[in-house]
Short mmCIF file of C-alpha atoms in Angstrom, two decimals:
data_model
loop_
_atom_site.label_atom_id
_atom_site.label_comp_id
_atom_site.label_asym_id
_atom_site.label_seq_id
_atom_site.Cartn_x
_atom_site.Cartn_y
_atom_site.Cartn_z
CA MET B 1 1.53 16.03 -24.87
CA PRO B 2 -1.19 15.82 -22.16
CA PRO B 3 -0.70 17.75 -18.90
CA LYS B 4 1.00 15.87 -16.08
CA ASN B 5 -0.20 15.24 -12.55
CA CYS B 6 1.80 15.95 -9.39
CA TRP B 7 3.89 12.77 -9.90
CA GLY B 8 4.83 13.72 -13.45
CA TRP B 9 2.60 11.06 -15.03
CA PRO B 10 0.37 11.99 -17.96
CA ASN B 11 -2.99 13.19 -16.63
CA VAL B 12 -5.14 10.91 -18.77
CA PRO B 13 -7.45 8.08 -17.74
CA SER B 14 -5.94 4.64 -18.03
CA PRO B 15 -7.88 1.42 -18.45
CA ALA B 16 -5.46 -0.08 -15.89
CA LEU B 17 -6.58 2.48 -13.28
CA THR B 18 -10.12 1.26 -12.80
CA HIS B 19 -10.89 3.73 -10.01
CA LEU B 20 -10.86 6.61 -12.52
CA ASP B 21 -13.76 7.34 -14.86
CA ALA B 22 -13.41 8.70 -18.42
CA ALA B 23 -13.01 12.24 -17.05
CA GLY B 24 -10.30 11.15 -14.61
CA HIS B 25 -12.52 11.40 -11.53
CA ALA B 26 -12.30 8.84 -8.75
CA HIS B 27 -15.24 6.46 -8.33
CA MET B 28 -15.99 3.08 -6.80
CA VAL B 29 -15.72 0.41 -9.49
CA ASP B 30 -18.97 -1.36 -10.42
CA VAL B 31 -18.37 -5.07 -9.78
CA SER B 32 -22.02 -6.14 -10.12
CA ALA B 33 -21.42 -7.99 -13.40
CA LYS B 34 -18.38 -9.90 -12.14
CA ALA B 35 -18.73 -13.53 -11.12
CA ALA B 36 -18.17 -14.45 -7.50
CA THR B 37 -15.00 -16.53 -7.21
CA HIS B 38 -12.85 -17.72 -4.33
CA ARG B 39 -10.34 -14.97 -3.49
CA LYS B 40 -7.28 -15.12 -1.28
CA ALA B 41 -4.58 -12.62 -0.39
CA VAL B 42 -1.49 -12.90 1.80
CA ALA B 43 0.41 -9.83 2.98
CA THR B 44 3.44 -9.43 5.19
CA GLY B 45 5.41 -6.83 7.09
CA ALA B 46 7.59 -6.52 10.17
CA ILE B 47 8.32 -4.32 13.13
CA ILE B 48 11.92 -4.00 14.27
CA MET B 49 12.62 -3.34 17.94
CA GLN B 50 15.29 -3.50 20.61
CA PRO B 51 16.01 -7.08 21.77
CA GLN B 52 14.86 -6.21 25.31
CA THR B 53 11.52 -4.98 23.92
CA LEU B 54 10.97 -8.30 22.18
CA GLU B 55 11.92 -10.15 25.38
CA MET B 56 9.41 -8.05 27.34
CA ILE B 57 6.68 -8.97 24.84
CA LEU B 58 7.52 -12.67 24.86
CA SER B 59 7.75 -12.86 28.65
CA GLY B 60 4.34 -11.21 29.06
CA ALA B 61 5.80 -8.30 31.03
CA ALA B 62 4.49 -5.44 28.86
CA PRO B 63 2.72 -2.78 30.95
CA LYS B 64 -0.29 -2.74 28.60
CA GLY B 65 -0.93 -6.50 28.69
CA ASP B 66 -0.77 -9.28 26.11
CA VAL B 67 0.83 -7.48 23.18
CA LEU B 68 0.70 -10.32 20.66
CA ALA B 69 -2.95 -11.22 21.30
CA THR B 70 -3.97 -7.57 21.07
CA ALA B 71 -2.06 -7.05 17.80
CA ARG B 72 -3.59 -10.20 16.31
CA ILE B 73 -7.14 -9.07 17.17
CA ALA B 74 -6.39 -5.55 15.87
CA GLY B 75 -5.29 -7.00 12.53
CA ILE B 76 -8.42 -9.11 12.23
CA MET B 77 -10.67 -6.19 13.14
CA ALA B 78 -8.88 -3.91 10.67
CA ALA B 79 -9.35 -6.38 7.81
CA LYS B 80 -13.09 -6.36 8.54
CA LYS B 81 -13.15 -2.53 8.51
CA THR B 82 -10.99 -1.91 5.43
CA ALA B 83 -13.83 -0.34 3.42
CA ASP B 84 -14.29 2.20 6.23
CA ILE B 85 -10.61 3.20 6.05
CA ILE B 86 -9.76 3.03 2.32
CA PRO B 87 -12.23 5.29 0.46
CA LEU B 88 -12.88 3.30 -2.74
CA CYS B 89 -12.72 -0.24 -1.32
CA HIS B 90 -15.84 -2.34 -1.52
CA PRO B 91 -17.29 -3.59 1.76
CA LEU B 92 -16.77 -7.35 1.68
CA SER B 93 -18.10 -10.33 3.53
CA LEU B 94 -14.86 -12.03 4.56
CA SER B 95 -14.73 -15.80 4.91
CA SER B 96 -11.58 -15.89 7.03
CA VAL B 97 -8.82 -13.69 8.39
CA THR B 98 -5.69 -14.99 10.09
CA VAL B 99 -2.88 -12.86 11.48
CA ASP B 100 0.33 -14.68 12.35
CA LEU B 101 3.00 -13.01 14.49
CA ALA B 102 6.43 -14.62 14.39
CA PRO B 103 9.17 -13.28 16.71
CA ASN B 104 12.57 -13.45 15.05
CA ASP B 105 15.76 -11.90 16.48
CA ASN B 106 14.94 -8.20 16.98
CA ARG B 107 11.67 -8.18 15.06
CA ILE B 108 8.17 -9.55 14.82
CA GLU B 109 7.19 -10.74 11.35
CA ILE B 110 3.50 -10.25 10.60
CA THR B 111 1.59 -12.28 8.00
CA ALA B 112 -2.10 -11.86 7.26
CA THR B 113 -4.18 -14.20 5.12
CA VAL B 114 -7.67 -13.19 4.03
CA THR B 115 -10.22 -15.17 2.01
CA THR B 116 -13.67 -14.57 0.59
CA THR B 117 -15.93 -15.67 -2.21
CA GLY B 118 -16.90 -12.54 -4.05
CA ALA B 119 -16.63 -10.25 -7.04
CA THR B 120 -13.52 -8.40 -5.90
CA GLY B 121 -10.24 -9.29 -4.23
CA VAL B 122 -9.06 -9.06 -0.64
CA GLU B 123 -5.57 -7.60 -1.14
CA MET B 124 -6.39 -4.37 0.66
CA GLU B 125 -7.87 -6.30 3.59
CA ALA B 126 -4.68 -8.35 4.00
CA LEU B 127 -2.47 -5.25 3.75
CA THR B 128 -4.67 -3.38 6.23
CA ALA B 129 -4.53 -6.29 8.68
CA VAL B 130 -0.71 -6.27 8.61
CA SER B 131 -0.59 -2.49 8.99
CA ALA B 132 -2.96 -2.42 11.96
CA ALA B 133 -1.17 -5.29 13.70
CA ALA B 134 2.17 -3.48 13.29
CA LEU B 135 0.73 -0.19 14.52
CA THR B 136 -0.77 -1.94 17.53
CA LEU B 137 2.57 -3.53 18.40
CA TYR B 138 4.12 -0.07 18.20
CA ASP B 139 1.39 1.51 20.30
CA MET B 140 1.61 -1.09 23.04
CA CYS B 141 5.41 -0.86 23.33
CA LYS B 142 6.20 2.76 22.51
CA ALA B 143 6.65 3.67 26.18
CA VAL B 144 9.73 1.44 26.32
CA ASP B 145 11.00 1.63 22.71
CA ARG B 146 10.15 4.69 20.60
CA GLY B 147 12.72 3.68 17.99
CA MET B 148 10.73 0.74 16.65
CA GLN B 149 10.45 0.66 12.85
CA ILE B 150 7.64 -0.76 10.75
CA GLU B 151 8.94 -2.02 7.41
CA ASN B 152 8.34 -3.96 4.23
CA ILE B 153 4.55 -4.14 4.23
CA LYS B 154 3.71 -5.81 0.93
CA LEU B 155 1.44 -8.23 -0.87
CA LEU B 156 2.96 -11.71 -1.11
CA HIS B 157 0.18 -13.55 -2.91
CA LYS B 158 -3.25 -13.08 -4.39
CA SER B 159 -5.44 -15.59 -6.17
CA GLY B 160 -8.84 -15.62 -7.77
CA GLY B 161 -10.60 -13.26 -10.11
CA ARG B 162 -10.13 -12.17 -13.68
CA SER B 163 -6.56 -10.94 -13.26
CA GLY B 164 -5.37 -14.35 -12.06
CA ASP B 165 -2.72 -15.15 -9.51
CA TYR B 166 0.11 -12.97 -8.26
CA ASN B 167 3.14 -14.10 -6.28
CA ALA B 168 5.80 -11.63 -5.13
CA ALA B 169 9.28 -12.31 -6.40
#
C-alpha cells in the first residue's frame, strides 16, 4: 500500500490530477499542444446579511459609497488577475467577464460568467470573480454588519475543451 498524504489519500500521481508530474511534484500543465476552443464558465455564490444592511446597500446609503458597483468591478478585476492569485493557473486573455449581483431577501446572489477562446478553461476565473465580489461586499459593509456570511461558491457550468460540458446538479 503506498503512503498516504495529509488527507489520507494514496500519495501517488494520478492522471486525473494534471498539476502533478510523475514524481508527484506540482507544475503548470503544458497546454501548448491543445487546440484553442471557445470556453465558458459560470460560477455563483451569495453573501447573507441583516435586512437593514441590504436596505442600506440598495438605498445608496453605505458610508463607503456604491457597494454594488464596487463589488462588480472587483469581481471583473479579480477574474483578470486569477493567474496572479492561484499559483498554477495559466494567464489567459479573457474575451468577456460579467458579474451579476441580485439582491434577494437577506442576501445578494452573485453570478459570474467568463468566456475566452483558448487552450484552457476559465472555471477558476469565474470562481475568483464571485469570491472577490463577495469579499468586497463584506469589506464595504463590515462596519455595520460583521455577521455577514459568504456561502455556496461553486461552479454552475463550464463548456468547451476536451473534457466537454459540465452542469451542476
